[in-house]
Amino acid sequence: MAPYQFIERPSPFNTSAGKTLPIFAVTPAHIETGAIDPIALDWARKAGFKAESGAVLLIPSSDGHLGGALFGLGSNPSEAPFLTGKLARALPAGNWHIETAPLTANRLALGYGLGSYRFERYKSAKGEPPTLLIPTDADATDIKRQLAGVFLARDLINTPTNDMGPEALEASFRALAAHYKADVSVISGEALLTQNFPLVHTVGRASAEAPRLLELRWGKKGHKKVTLVGKGVCFDTGGLDIKPASSMLLMKKDMGGAANVMGLALMIMDAKLKVDLRVIIPVVENSISANAFRPGDIYRSRKGLTVQIDNTDAEGRLILADALAYADEEKNDLLVDMATLTGAARVALGPDLPPFFTDDAELAHDLSEASLGVDDPMWRMPLHMGYDKDVSARIADLTNAPSGGMAGSITAALFLKRFVTNTKSWVHFDIFGWAQSERPHSPVGGEAQAIRALYQHIRQIAR
């Protein structure tokens, strides 16, 4: 069965063995020492090609047609493990293969695939893209699986809210589950109150589309219990504490946590990992209406803790609180939540390095090792209990927006920690979910973060 695809697109790969054009991926040392194909070397020297990182030089054949390409890796290829993604945008249409490259086959092919991504749902059709032959020593099946998960996350984030509101996100969730024959249940609208998800209802009740809680179950009881929770705020106006216009421009991506856990779930199910998988996504739109929740309101959560609303723009932690409390009611071997939660995380580590928070030192070590192993960056941040007092409120158990404006990503994580009391191996990811500038392996736009590393870790514990 082919991996699930949210948007059908042509494969970046070909199977035309023996009928493809060669790519010589080289460092400056290869040019200096002449350690490449003689015809390619002669053309490189005549053209002044220095093999700078990402440089491409097309090579003619003896009869004047396109004969191949040189691709520069720079002096230290390990600094850009997915540099081959540039080839997917720089090469002309045609079928290609890597003739020589001092790179591992899996990174070479995965990098090319990641860089091939296009989001063209709303654009006129363009010309045919180039395709690459996956090396025989690469794991083609797993590469395609990882690309499908990453592309799902990117597609969902890139889709504007008029086509990716709560109803559409539910439909996408159901389609993913149907592809892998997973069970789905949905609690929507006023039923959230009767079934004790008051904070999810509170945040989403002002929207024209009802708030809801999506749940997926897949796998076999008795296997490792892995639960994924993703923040699904399809658009965030800030509520009555409305954001300025400039801060609203990217708020279609505020469901990036949901998109990322769906991409991770795809990888897990497609690989048929031996896990008992549960995915929980609270889905809302934080809108403004006569019934919108207000600053100063106090609401009781699913766990029974009361929360004072000191800023309606700190809504993500509210819906996650109910979802995490629900997840924590069952025995989990691993509980992961992902959310586009705080600007403070971006101030601390920038857009490309998502922080994660956990009290489980062994889990933190294993995730860091997985991150390094698959070149999917993340960084552990402290759950510093000295700041826990900042999450308390004067007339309620908790505040959703501590005053002072300092350590915002830590206090947000500490807020969530109050709702996870039974699960030892819990980890919270505060992701950005967006690439602000073009990189070899991705264009500007929605981005999958940390899910390839999480997939690698879950593969290890599922054995």
Short mmCIF file of C-alpha atoms in Angstrom, two decimals:
data_model
loop_
_atom_site.label_atom_id
_atom_site.label_comp_id
_atom_site.label_asym_id
_atom_site.label_seq_id
_atom_site.Cartn_x
_atom_site.Cartn_y
_atom_site.Cartn_z
CA MET A 1 0.00 0.00 0.00
CA ALA A 2 1.36 3.41 -0.98
CA PRO A 3 1.71 5.96 1.82
CA TYR A 4 -1.19 8.34 2.35
CA GLN A 5 -1.08 11.53 0.27
CA PHE A 6 -3.13 14.59 1.19
CA ILE A 7 -2.36 16.28 -2.13
CA GLU A 8 -1.58 14.08 -5.13
CA ARG A 9 1.69 15.11 -6.72
CA PRO A 10 4.16 13.45 -9.08
CA SER A 11 6.87 11.37 -7.47
CA PRO A 12 10.29 13.07 -7.24
CA PHE A 13 11.86 9.70 -8.05
CA ASN A 14 12.19 7.55 -11.17
CA THR A 15 12.88 3.89 -11.87
CA SER A 16 14.60 4.40 -15.23
CA ALA A 17 17.77 2.46 -14.49
CA GLY A 18 20.24 2.83 -17.37
CA LYS A 19 18.24 5.65 -18.97
CA THR A 20 19.14 8.50 -16.66
CA LEU A 21 21.58 11.39 -16.79
CA PRO A 22 24.51 11.36 -14.35
CA ILE A 23 25.10 13.84 -11.53
CA PHE A 24 28.63 14.12 -10.19
CA ALA A 25 28.41 15.43 -6.62
CA VAL A 26 31.86 16.73 -5.78
CA THR A 27 33.88 18.76 -3.30
CA PRO A 28 36.56 21.31 -4.27
CA ALA A 29 39.14 18.62 -3.50
CA HIS A 30 37.70 16.40 -6.23
CA ILE A 31 38.23 19.19 -8.77
CA GLU A 32 41.72 20.00 -7.53
CA THR A 33 42.91 16.39 -7.58
CA GLY A 34 41.01 15.38 -10.73
CA ALA A 35 39.23 12.55 -8.95
CA ILE A 36 36.10 12.59 -11.13
CA ASP A 37 35.03 11.60 -14.64
CA PRO A 38 37.57 13.05 -17.13
CA ILE A 39 34.97 14.65 -19.40
CA ALA A 40 33.16 16.24 -16.43
CA LEU A 41 36.49 17.38 -15.00
CA ASP A 42 37.56 19.02 -18.26
CA TRP A 43 34.24 20.89 -18.52
CA ALA A 44 34.42 21.96 -14.88
CA ARG A 45 37.88 23.42 -15.27
CA LYS A 46 37.00 25.23 -18.49
CA ALA A 47 33.89 26.72 -16.85
CA GLY A 48 35.71 27.72 -13.66
CA PHE A 49 33.49 25.46 -11.55
CA LYS A 50 34.78 25.44 -7.96
CA ALA A 51 32.25 22.99 -6.41
CA GLU A 52 30.89 25.60 -3.99
CA SER A 53 28.07 24.33 -1.79
CA GLY A 54 24.90 23.98 -3.87
CA ALA A 55 26.45 25.07 -7.21
CA VAL A 56 25.19 23.27 -10.33
CA LEU A 57 26.93 23.08 -13.70
CA LEU A 58 25.26 21.33 -16.63
CA ILE A 59 27.58 19.23 -18.81
CA PRO A 60 27.08 18.80 -22.58
CA SER A 61 27.46 15.45 -24.28
CA SER A 62 29.85 14.91 -27.18
CA ASP A 63 27.00 15.50 -29.65
CA GLY A 64 25.96 18.79 -28.04
CA HIS A 65 23.00 17.52 -26.01
CA LEU A 66 22.63 17.55 -22.23
CA GLY A 67 25.03 14.97 -20.90
CA GLY A 68 24.87 15.36 -17.12
CA ALA A 69 25.55 17.77 -14.27
CA LEU A 70 28.15 18.66 -11.68
CA PHE A 71 26.89 19.44 -8.18
CA GLY A 72 29.05 21.24 -5.63
CA LEU A 73 29.08 19.99 -2.06
CA GLY A 74 31.44 22.61 -0.65
CA SER A 75 34.45 21.81 1.50
CA ASN A 76 32.45 20.22 4.34
CA PRO A 77 29.38 18.30 3.05
CA SER A 78 28.43 17.19 6.58
CA GLU A 79 27.38 20.76 7.39
CA ALA A 80 24.45 20.47 4.96
CA PRO A 81 23.31 16.82 5.02
CA PHE A 82 20.28 17.50 2.81
CA LEU A 83 22.02 19.75 0.29
CA THR A 84 20.84 17.49 -2.54
CA GLY A 85 17.42 19.10 -2.09
CA LYS A 86 18.77 21.96 -4.20
CA LEU A 87 19.03 19.62 -7.17
CA ALA A 88 15.24 19.17 -7.20
CA ARG A 89 14.89 22.88 -7.96
CA ALA A 90 18.02 23.50 -10.03
CA LEU A 91 18.05 20.62 -12.53
CA PRO A 92 16.09 20.76 -15.79
CA ALA A 93 13.30 18.24 -16.38
CA GLY A 94 14.48 14.72 -17.02
CA ASN A 95 15.49 11.53 -15.28
CA TRP A 96 18.73 11.68 -13.29
CA HIS A 97 20.93 9.53 -11.08
CA ILE A 98 23.84 10.26 -8.76
CA GLU A 99 27.00 8.90 -10.34
CA THR A 100 29.38 9.85 -7.54
CA ALA A 101 28.79 11.40 -4.12
CA PRO A 102 30.56 11.21 -0.74
CA LEU A 103 27.13 11.01 0.95
CA THR A 104 25.08 8.21 2.46
CA ALA A 105 22.45 6.91 0.07
CA ASN A 106 19.54 7.53 2.44
CA ARG A 107 20.45 11.18 3.12
CA LEU A 108 21.14 11.78 -0.55
CA ALA A 109 17.71 10.53 -1.63
CA LEU A 110 15.80 11.92 1.36
CA GLY A 111 17.38 15.34 0.87
CA TYR A 112 16.39 15.35 -2.79
CA GLY A 113 12.86 14.31 -1.92
CA LEU A 114 12.47 16.95 0.81
CA GLY A 115 13.72 19.64 -1.57
CA SER A 116 11.28 18.56 -4.29
CA TYR A 117 8.27 19.75 -2.26
CA ARG A 118 5.93 22.20 -3.96
CA PHE A 119 2.63 23.59 -2.70
CA GLU A 120 0.82 24.43 -5.92
CA ARG A 121 -2.80 23.80 -5.01
CA TYR A 122 -3.69 27.40 -5.86
CA LYS A 123 -1.25 27.99 -8.74
CA SER A 124 -1.36 27.31 -12.45
CA ALA A 125 0.30 24.10 -13.56
CA LYS A 126 4.02 24.33 -14.18
CA GLY A 127 6.48 22.28 -16.20
CA GLU A 128 7.58 18.76 -15.36
CA PRO A 129 10.07 18.54 -12.47
CA PRO A 130 13.26 16.49 -12.63
CA THR A 131 13.30 13.03 -11.06
CA LEU A 132 16.05 11.11 -9.31
CA LEU A 133 16.83 7.42 -9.24
CA ILE A 134 16.99 6.22 -5.63
CA PRO A 135 20.31 4.43 -5.05
CA THR A 136 19.98 0.68 -4.71
CA ASP A 137 21.53 0.73 -1.23
CA ALA A 138 18.95 3.23 0.10
CA ASP A 139 15.73 2.24 1.91
CA ALA A 140 13.36 3.50 -0.77
CA THR A 141 10.20 2.44 1.07
CA ASP A 142 11.11 4.25 4.27
CA ILE A 143 12.28 7.35 2.40
CA LYS A 144 8.92 7.61 0.64
CA ARG A 145 7.14 7.04 3.96
CA GLN A 146 9.02 9.85 5.68
CA LEU A 147 8.42 12.18 2.75
CA ALA A 148 4.70 11.42 2.88
CA GLY A 149 4.60 12.33 6.59
CA VAL A 150 6.58 15.53 6.11
CA PHE A 151 4.55 16.55 3.05
CA LEU A 152 1.27 15.93 4.91
CA ALA A 153 2.36 18.28 7.69
CA ARG A 154 3.53 20.90 5.19
CA ASP A 155 0.36 20.64 3.09
CA LEU A 156 -1.98 21.02 6.05
CA ILE A 157 -0.11 24.05 7.39
CA ASN A 158 0.16 25.73 3.99
CA THR A 159 -3.55 25.40 3.25
CA PRO A 160 -5.34 28.66 4.18
CA THR A 161 -8.02 28.59 6.84
CA ASN A 162 -10.90 29.11 4.38
CA ASP A 163 -10.03 25.58 3.18
CA MET A 164 -8.55 24.24 6.45
CA GLY A 165 -10.93 25.23 9.22
CA PRO A 166 -12.13 22.83 11.94
CA GLU A 167 -14.45 20.91 9.59
CA ALA A 168 -11.79 20.49 6.91
CA LEU A 169 -9.14 19.44 9.44
CA GLU A 170 -11.54 16.81 10.75
CA ALA A 171 -12.10 15.57 7.20
CA SER A 172 -8.33 15.33 6.65
CA PHE A 173 -7.96 13.46 9.95
CA ARG A 174 -10.67 10.99 8.93
CA ALA A 175 -9.09 10.46 5.50
CA LEU A 176 -5.72 9.64 7.06
CA ALA A 177 -7.35 7.22 9.49
CA ALA A 178 -9.38 5.54 6.74
CA HIS A 179 -6.26 4.93 4.65
CA TYR A 180 -4.70 2.93 7.50
CA LYS A 181 -7.97 1.45 8.80
CA ALA A 182 -7.72 3.28 12.12
CA ASP A 183 -10.71 3.97 14.38
CA VAL A 184 -11.86 7.59 14.73
CA SER A 185 -14.17 9.29 17.19
CA VAL A 186 -15.14 12.97 17.31
CA ILE A 187 -16.74 15.03 20.07
CA SER A 188 -18.12 18.30 18.72
CA GLY A 189 -19.94 21.44 19.81
CA GLU A 190 -22.05 21.30 22.97
CA ALA A 191 -21.12 17.64 23.45
CA LEU A 192 -17.72 18.89 24.58
CA LEU A 193 -19.42 20.26 27.69
CA THR A 194 -21.43 17.13 28.44
CA GLN A 195 -18.32 14.96 27.97
CA ASN A 196 -16.12 17.26 30.08
CA PHE A 197 -13.87 19.15 27.67
CA PRO A 198 -14.79 22.64 28.89
CA LEU A 199 -11.63 24.48 27.85
CA VAL A 200 -11.78 23.19 24.27
CA HIS A 201 -15.37 24.41 24.08
CA THR A 202 -14.52 27.75 25.69
CA VAL A 203 -11.80 28.64 23.21
CA GLY A 204 -13.70 27.55 20.11
CA ARG A 205 -17.28 28.51 20.86
CA ALA A 206 -17.13 31.93 19.12
CA SER A 207 -16.27 30.41 15.74
CA ALA A 208 -18.80 29.76 12.98
CA GLU A 209 -17.47 26.17 12.92
CA ALA A 210 -17.92 24.18 16.11
CA PRO A 211 -14.91 23.24 18.25
CA ARG A 212 -14.19 19.52 18.40
CA LEU A 213 -11.90 16.84 19.81
CA LEU A 214 -10.54 14.33 17.28
CA GLU A 215 -9.30 10.94 18.40
CA LEU A 216 -7.65 8.13 16.42
CA ARG A 217 -6.77 4.65 17.64
CA TRP A 218 -4.62 2.17 15.74
CA GLY A 219 -2.50 -0.83 16.55
CA LYS A 220 -2.68 -3.68 19.01
CA LYS A 221 -3.36 -3.63 22.72
CA GLY A 222 -0.38 -4.86 24.69
CA HIS A 223 2.18 -3.11 22.49
CA LYS A 224 3.90 0.06 23.66
CA LYS A 225 1.22 2.69 24.27
CA VAL A 226 2.16 5.84 22.33
CA THR A 227 -0.15 8.85 22.51
CA LEU A 228 0.28 11.95 20.35
CA VAL A 229 -1.48 15.23 21.14
CA GLY A 230 -1.45 18.15 18.71
CA LYS A 231 -2.67 21.72 19.03
CA GLY A 232 -5.27 22.34 16.33
CA VAL A 233 -6.01 26.08 16.34
CA CYS A 234 -7.00 26.53 12.70
CA PHE A 235 -6.74 30.32 12.99
CA ASP A 236 -5.87 32.53 15.91
CA THR A 237 -7.12 36.10 15.92
CA GLY A 238 -5.97 36.39 19.52
CA GLY A 239 -9.61 36.54 20.59
CA LEU A 240 -10.75 39.69 22.43
CA ASP A 241 -7.05 40.39 23.11
CA ILE A 242 -6.79 40.71 19.35
CA LYS A 243 -3.46 40.41 17.58
CA PRO A 244 -2.18 43.26 15.39
CA ALA A 245 -2.60 42.68 11.67
CA SER A 246 1.06 41.86 11.14
CA SER A 247 0.90 39.10 13.76
CA MET A 248 -2.15 37.52 12.14
CA LEU A 249 -0.57 36.96 8.73
CA LEU A 250 0.76 33.50 9.56
CA MET A 251 -1.96 32.37 11.93
CA LYS A 252 -3.20 29.71 9.54
CA LYS A 253 -0.16 27.79 10.84
CA ASP A 254 -1.43 27.73 14.45
CA MET A 255 -2.61 24.18 13.80
CA GLY A 256 1.00 23.17 13.10
CA GLY A 257 1.06 20.89 16.13
CA ALA A 258 -1.92 18.97 14.79
CA ALA A 259 -0.35 18.81 11.32
CA ASN A 260 2.92 17.48 12.70
CA VAL A 261 1.39 14.75 14.86
CA MET A 262 -0.71 13.66 11.87
CA GLY A 263 2.47 13.42 9.79
CA LEU A 264 4.14 11.41 12.56
CA ALA A 265 1.10 9.15 12.88
CA LEU A 266 1.27 8.49 9.13
CA MET A 267 4.88 7.29 9.43
CA ILE A 268 4.06 5.06 12.41
CA MET A 269 1.02 3.45 10.78
CA ASP A 270 2.63 3.10 7.35
CA ALA A 271 5.63 1.34 8.92
CA LYS A 272 3.26 -0.93 10.87
CA LEU A 273 5.23 -0.29 14.03
CA LYS A 274 4.34 -2.49 16.99
CA VAL A 275 2.64 0.23 19.02
CA ASP A 276 -0.78 0.91 20.47
CA LEU A 277 -1.23 4.33 18.89
CA ARG A 278 -3.60 7.05 20.04
CA VAL A 279 -3.81 10.50 18.46
CA ILE A 280 -5.77 13.31 20.14
CA ILE A 281 -6.26 16.69 18.49
CA PRO A 282 -8.38 19.48 20.01
CA VAL A 283 -9.55 21.61 17.07
CA VAL A 284 -10.82 25.19 17.34
CA GLU A 285 -10.74 28.58 15.71
CA ASN A 286 -10.02 31.37 18.18
CA SER A 287 -12.52 33.91 16.89
CA ILE A 288 -14.22 37.08 18.11
CA SER A 289 -17.97 37.17 18.68
CA ALA A 290 -20.50 38.11 21.34
CA ASN A 291 -19.92 34.77 23.08
CA ALA A 292 -16.10 34.82 22.94
CA PHE A 293 -14.34 34.10 26.22
CA ARG A 294 -13.04 37.18 28.02
CA PRO A 295 -9.98 38.32 29.99
CA GLY A 296 -10.71 37.78 33.67
CA ASP A 297 -13.02 34.80 33.11
CA ILE A 298 -12.31 31.66 35.16
CA TYR A 299 -13.07 28.18 33.81
CA ARG A 300 -12.80 24.72 35.27
CA SER A 301 -10.72 22.27 33.20
CA ARG A 302 -11.30 18.58 32.57
CA LYS A 303 -8.84 17.80 35.36
CA GLY A 304 -10.76 19.98 37.80
CA LEU A 305 -8.14 22.73 38.02
CA THR A 306 -9.52 26.21 37.51
CA VAL A 307 -7.85 28.56 35.02
CA GLN A 308 -8.03 32.35 35.05
CA ILE A 309 -7.93 33.88 31.59
CA ASP A 310 -5.42 36.71 31.70
CA ASN A 311 -4.96 36.80 27.94
CA THR A 312 -7.27 35.29 25.33
CA ASP A 313 -4.29 34.99 22.98
CA ALA A 314 -2.81 32.27 25.21
CA GLU A 315 -5.48 29.86 24.02
CA GLY A 316 -3.36 26.94 22.81
CA ARG A 317 -2.39 25.80 26.29
CA LEU A 318 -6.06 25.81 27.29
CA ILE A 319 -7.17 23.31 24.66
CA LEU A 320 -4.04 21.24 25.24
CA ALA A 321 -4.82 21.15 28.97
CA ASP A 322 -8.07 19.26 28.39
CA ALA A 323 -6.51 17.03 25.73
CA LEU A 324 -3.48 16.14 27.88
CA ALA A 325 -5.63 15.45 30.92
CA TYR A 326 -7.72 13.10 28.75
CA ALA A 327 -4.60 11.39 27.35
CA ASP A 328 -3.16 11.02 30.86
CA GLU A 329 -6.22 9.09 32.04
CA GLU A 330 -4.86 6.00 30.25
CA LYS A 331 -1.51 4.35 30.95
CA ASN A 332 1.00 5.63 28.39
CA ASP A 333 4.49 4.41 27.68
CA LEU A 334 5.11 7.66 25.79
CA LEU A 335 3.01 10.82 25.64
CA VAL A 336 4.04 13.49 23.14
CA ASP A 337 2.42 16.86 22.58
CA MET A 338 3.31 19.29 19.81
CA ALA A 339 2.14 22.89 19.55
CA THR A 340 2.95 26.22 17.95
CA LEU A 341 2.72 27.61 21.45
CA THR A 342 4.97 30.57 22.28
CA GLY A 343 6.93 33.33 20.63
CA ALA A 344 9.36 32.99 23.53
CA ALA A 345 10.58 29.68 22.09
CA ARG A 346 11.49 31.44 18.86
CA VAL A 347 13.29 34.22 20.75
CA ALA A 348 15.31 31.59 22.63
CA LEU A 349 16.20 29.22 19.80
CA GLY A 350 15.00 30.75 16.53
CA PRO A 351 12.52 29.25 14.04
CA ASP A 352 14.52 26.18 13.00
CA LEU A 353 15.42 24.64 16.37
CA PRO A 354 12.32 23.54 18.31
CA PRO A 355 12.71 23.20 22.06
CA PHE A 356 11.38 20.20 23.93
CA PHE A 357 10.59 19.86 27.62
CA THR A 358 10.53 16.68 29.69
CA ASP A 359 11.31 15.47 33.22
CA ASP A 360 12.38 12.08 31.86
CA ALA A 361 16.18 12.25 31.52
CA GLU A 362 16.40 8.94 29.66
CA LEU A 363 13.77 10.06 27.16
CA ALA A 364 15.58 13.38 26.68
CA HIS A 365 18.82 11.55 25.95
CA ASP A 366 17.18 9.16 23.50
CA LEU A 367 15.41 11.96 21.65
CA SER A 368 18.63 13.94 21.36
CA GLU A 369 20.41 10.89 19.97
CA ALA A 370 17.62 10.32 17.45
CA SER A 371 17.75 13.99 16.48
CA LEU A 372 21.46 13.80 15.71
CA GLY A 373 21.08 10.45 13.98
CA VAL A 374 18.58 11.67 11.39
CA ASP A 375 19.58 15.36 11.21
CA ASP A 376 16.25 16.58 12.56
CA PRO A 377 17.26 19.35 15.00
CA MET A 378 15.74 19.92 18.44
CA TRP A 379 17.04 21.14 21.80
CA ARG A 380 16.09 20.27 25.37
CA MET A 381 14.95 23.19 27.52
CA PRO A 382 14.51 23.05 31.31
CA LEU A 383 11.25 22.50 33.16
CA HIS A 384 12.62 24.80 35.86
CA MET A 385 10.34 24.40 38.86
CA GLY A 386 11.53 27.73 40.26
CA TYR A 387 9.16 29.33 37.76
CA ASP A 388 6.20 27.12 38.65
CA LYS A 389 4.87 29.73 41.08
CA ASP A 390 4.41 32.09 38.11
CA VAL A 391 1.71 29.81 36.71
CA SER A 392 -0.45 30.24 39.84
CA ALA A 393 -3.25 32.80 39.99
CA ARG A 394 -4.61 34.79 42.92
CA ILE A 395 -8.24 33.60 42.78
CA ALA A 396 -7.88 30.47 40.62
CA ASP A 397 -5.57 27.46 40.51
CA LEU A 398 -3.75 28.66 37.40
CA THR A 399 -3.33 31.59 35.05
CA ASN A 400 -3.03 31.03 31.32
CA ALA A 401 -0.73 34.06 30.92
CA PRO A 402 1.83 34.73 33.67
CA SER A 403 2.81 38.36 34.07
CA GLY A 404 6.32 39.66 33.54
CA GLY A 405 6.91 38.32 30.05
CA MET A 406 10.00 36.29 30.97
CA ALA A 407 10.70 32.55 30.42
CA GLY A 408 7.48 32.30 28.45
CA SER A 409 8.18 28.94 26.80
CA ILE A 410 9.12 27.43 30.18
CA THR A 411 6.06 28.71 32.02
CA ALA A 412 3.85 27.46 29.17
CA ALA A 413 5.42 24.01 29.54
CA LEU A 414 4.96 24.16 33.33
CA PHE A 415 1.30 25.03 32.80
CA LEU A 416 0.86 21.91 30.65
CA LYS A 417 2.78 19.80 33.16
CA ARG A 418 0.01 20.42 35.72
CA PHE A 419 -2.28 18.30 33.52
CA VAL A 420 0.08 15.32 33.13
CA THR A 421 0.38 13.62 36.52
CA ASN A 422 0.33 9.90 35.73
CA THR A 423 2.59 9.57 32.68
CA LYS A 424 6.33 9.51 33.40
CA SER A 425 7.53 9.70 29.79
CA TRP A 426 5.88 12.92 28.63
CA VAL A 427 7.51 15.39 26.28
CA HIS A 428 6.26 18.76 25.07
CA PHE A 429 7.48 20.29 21.79
CA ASP A 430 7.07 24.03 21.21
CA ILE A 431 7.45 24.14 17.42
CA PHE A 432 7.30 27.01 14.94
CA GLY A 433 6.00 24.90 12.04
CA TRP A 434 7.24 27.29 9.38
CA ALA A 435 10.36 27.84 7.26
CA GLN A 436 11.00 31.57 7.03
CA SER A 437 13.58 31.30 4.27
CA GLU A 438 14.30 28.81 1.52
CA ARG A 439 16.69 26.03 2.47
CA PRO A 440 18.05 23.15 0.39
CA HIS A 441 15.49 20.75 1.80
CA SER A 442 12.45 23.05 1.91
CA PRO A 443 10.89 26.15 0.40
CA VAL A 444 9.38 28.98 2.45
CA GLY A 445 6.19 27.79 4.14
CA GLY A 446 4.77 25.15 6.43
CA GLU A 447 7.35 22.80 7.91
CA ALA A 448 7.53 19.48 9.72
CA GLN A 449 9.71 19.71 12.81
CA ALA A 450 11.04 16.94 15.05
CA ILE A 451 8.75 14.26 13.61
CA ARG A 452 11.48 12.37 11.76
CA ALA A 453 13.46 12.18 15.02
CA LEU A 454 10.36 11.11 16.95
CA TYR A 455 9.64 8.46 14.33
CA GLN A 456 13.19 7.17 14.72
CA HIS A 457 12.81 7.03 18.52
CA ILE A 458 9.46 5.28 18.37
CA ARG A 459 10.89 2.71 15.94
CA GLN A 460 13.51 1.93 18.59
CA ILE A 461 11.09 1.49 21.49
CA ALA A 462 8.59 -0.49 19.37
CA ARG A 463 10.94 -3.42 18.79
#
